[in-house]
Amino acid sequence: MKLNLFAAWASYFLVLVTVVCLGGFLFAAGSGNAGWALVSGLAAAVSIGLMIALYSGTVRHDHKVHRETPHLF
């Protein structure tokens, strides 16, 4: 149960980080700052990768031990 709550809240936090990074990417790219756009885009990609890896790893583990999948409510 604790692993499921951690995975759910950590994934939720990473979604919020991704939204902020994508906003920063769009702003930096629109204002002509290619370096900051690259940094922000890479941070968003890493955040999405971590989110998918964390959530899918937890779901795989829960299916193996016959538990309920992660959810917040």
PDB file of N, CA and C in Angstrom, residues 30-53:
ATOM      1  N   GLY A  30       9.769  30.589 -27.847  1.00  0.00           N
ATOM      2  CA  GLY A  30       9.106  31.735 -28.458  1.00  0.00           C
ATOM      3  C   GLY A  30       9.894  33.016 -28.338  1.00  0.00           C
ATOM      4  N   SER A  31      10.690  33.143 -27.275  1.00  0.00           N
ATOM      5  CA  SER A  31      11.465  34.363 -27.086  1.00  0.00           C
ATOM      6  C   SER A  31      12.861  34.266 -27.688  1.00  0.00           C
ATOM      7  N   GLY A  32      13.185  33.141 -28.316  1.00  0.00           N
ATOM      8  CA  GLY A  32      14.454  33.023 -29.024  1.00  0.00           C
ATOM      9  C   GLY A  32      15.617  32.508 -28.201  1.00  0.00           C
ATOM     10  N   ASN A  33      15.365  31.971 -27.017  1.00  0.00           N
ATOM     11  CA  ASN A  33      16.435  31.424 -26.180  1.00  0.00           C
ATOM     12  C   ASN A  33      16.536  29.918 -26.419  1.00  0.00           C
ATOM     13  N   ALA A  34      17.317  29.537 -27.413  1.00  0.00           N
ATOM     14  CA  ALA A  34      17.401  28.131 -27.804  1.00  0.00           C
ATOM     15  C   ALA A  34      18.036  27.275 -26.712  1.00  0.00           C
ATOM     16  N   GLY A  35      18.986  27.808 -25.996  1.00  0.00           N
ATOM     17  CA  GLY A  35      19.654  27.044 -24.937  1.00  0.00           C
ATOM     18  C   GLY A  35      18.698  26.681 -23.812  1.00  0.00           C
ATOM     19  N   TRP A  36      17.939  27.672 -23.348  1.00  0.00           N
ATOM     20  CA  TRP A  36      16.975  27.415 -22.273  1.00  0.00           C
ATOM     21  C   TRP A  36      15.830  26.532 -22.748  1.00  0.00           C
ATOM     22  N   ALA A  37      15.470  26.660 -24.010  1.00  0.00           N
ATOM     23  CA  ALA A  37      14.431  25.791 -24.558  1.00  0.00           C
ATOM     24  C   ALA A  37      14.908  24.340 -24.563  1.00  0.00           C
ATOM     25  N   LEU A  38      16.163  24.133 -24.905  1.00  0.00           N
ATOM     26  CA  LEU A  38      16.726  22.785 -24.902  1.00  0.00           C
ATOM     27  C   LEU A  38      16.761  22.215 -23.483  1.00  0.00           C
ATOM     28  N   VAL A  39      17.203  23.009 -22.537  1.00  0.00           N
ATOM     29  CA  VAL A  39      17.257  22.557 -21.140  1.00  0.00           C
ATOM     30  C   VAL A  39      15.866  22.200 -20.638  1.00  0.00           C
ATOM     31  N   SER A  40      14.909  23.050 -20.885  1.00  0.00           N
ATOM     32  CA  SER A  40      13.551  22.812 -20.419  1.00  0.00           C
ATOM     33  C   SER A  40      12.905  21.620 -21.122  1.00  0.00           C
ATOM     34  N   GLY A  41      13.151  21.475 -22.394  1.00  0.00           N
ATOM     35  CA  GLY A  41      12.618  20.328 -23.136  1.00  0.00           C
ATOM     36  C   GLY A  41      13.211  19.017 -22.668  1.00  0.00           C
ATOM     37  N   LEU A  42      14.505  19.009 -22.395  1.00  0.00           N
ATOM     38  CA  LEU A  42      15.137  17.794 -21.881  1.00  0.00           C
ATOM     39  C   LEU A  42      14.643  17.456 -20.478  1.00  0.00           C
ATOM     40  N   ALA A  43      14.438  18.484 -19.649  1.00  0.00           N
ATOM     41  CA  ALA A  43      13.896  18.242 -18.307  1.00  0.00           C
ATOM     42  C   ALA A  43      12.496  17.652 -18.385  1.00  0.00           C
ATOM     43  N   ALA A  44      11.695  18.127 -19.325  1.00  0.00           N
ATOM     44  CA  ALA A  44      10.345  17.569 -19.510  1.00  0.00           C
ATOM     45  C   ALA A  44      10.427  16.123 -19.978  1.00  0.00           C
ATOM     46  N   ALA A  45      11.331  15.825 -20.884  1.00  0.00           N
ATOM     47  CA  ALA A  45      11.472  14.449 -21.383  1.00  0.00           C
ATOM     48  C   ALA A  45      11.939  13.501 -20.277  1.00  0.00           C
ATOM     49  N   VAL A  46      12.878  13.950 -19.465  1.00  0.00           N
ATOM     50  CA  VAL A  46      13.358  13.126 -18.347  1.00  0.00           C
ATOM     51  C   VAL A  46      12.233  12.912 -17.336  1.00  0.00           C
ATOM     52  N   SER A  47      11.467  13.949 -17.075  1.00  0.00           N
ATOM     53  CA  SER A  47      10.348  13.843 -16.140  1.00  0.00           C
ATOM     54  C   SER A  47       9.299  12.851 -16.638  1.00  0.00           C
ATOM     55  N   ILE A  48       8.992  12.895 -17.917  1.00  0.00           N
ATOM     56  CA  ILE A  48       8.027  11.945 -18.484  1.00  0.00           C
ATOM     57  C   ILE A  48       8.575  10.520 -18.402  1.00  0.00           C
ATOM     58  N   GLY A  49       9.852  10.351 -18.698  1.00  0.00           N
ATOM     59  CA  GLY A  49      10.466   9.024 -18.620  1.00  0.00           C
ATOM     60  C   GLY A  49      10.446   8.458 -17.207  1.00  0.00           C
ATOM     61  N   LEU A  50      10.779   9.289 -16.225  1.00  0.00           N
ATOM     62  CA  LEU A  50      10.742   8.848 -14.828  1.00  0.00           C
ATOM     63  C   LEU A  50       9.328   8.486 -14.396  1.00  0.00           C
ATOM     64  N   MET A  51       8.382   9.293 -14.814  1.00  0.00           N
ATOM     65  CA  MET A  51       6.986   9.049 -14.453  1.00  0.00           C
ATOM     66  C   MET A  51       6.516   7.705 -15.007  1.00  0.00           C
ATOM     67  N   ILE A  52       6.782   7.451 -16.259  1.00  0.00           N
ATOM     68  CA  ILE A  52       6.352   6.198 -16.885  1.00  0.00           C
ATOM     69  C   ILE A  52       7.066   5.010 -16.250  1.00  0.00           C
ATOM     70  N   ALA A  53       8.363   5.141 -15.996  1.00  0.00           N
ATOM     71  CA  ALA A  53       9.118   4.043 -15.397  1.00  0.00           C
ATOM     72  C   ALA A  53       8.634   3.738 -13.977  1.00  0.00           C
TER      73      ALA A  53
END
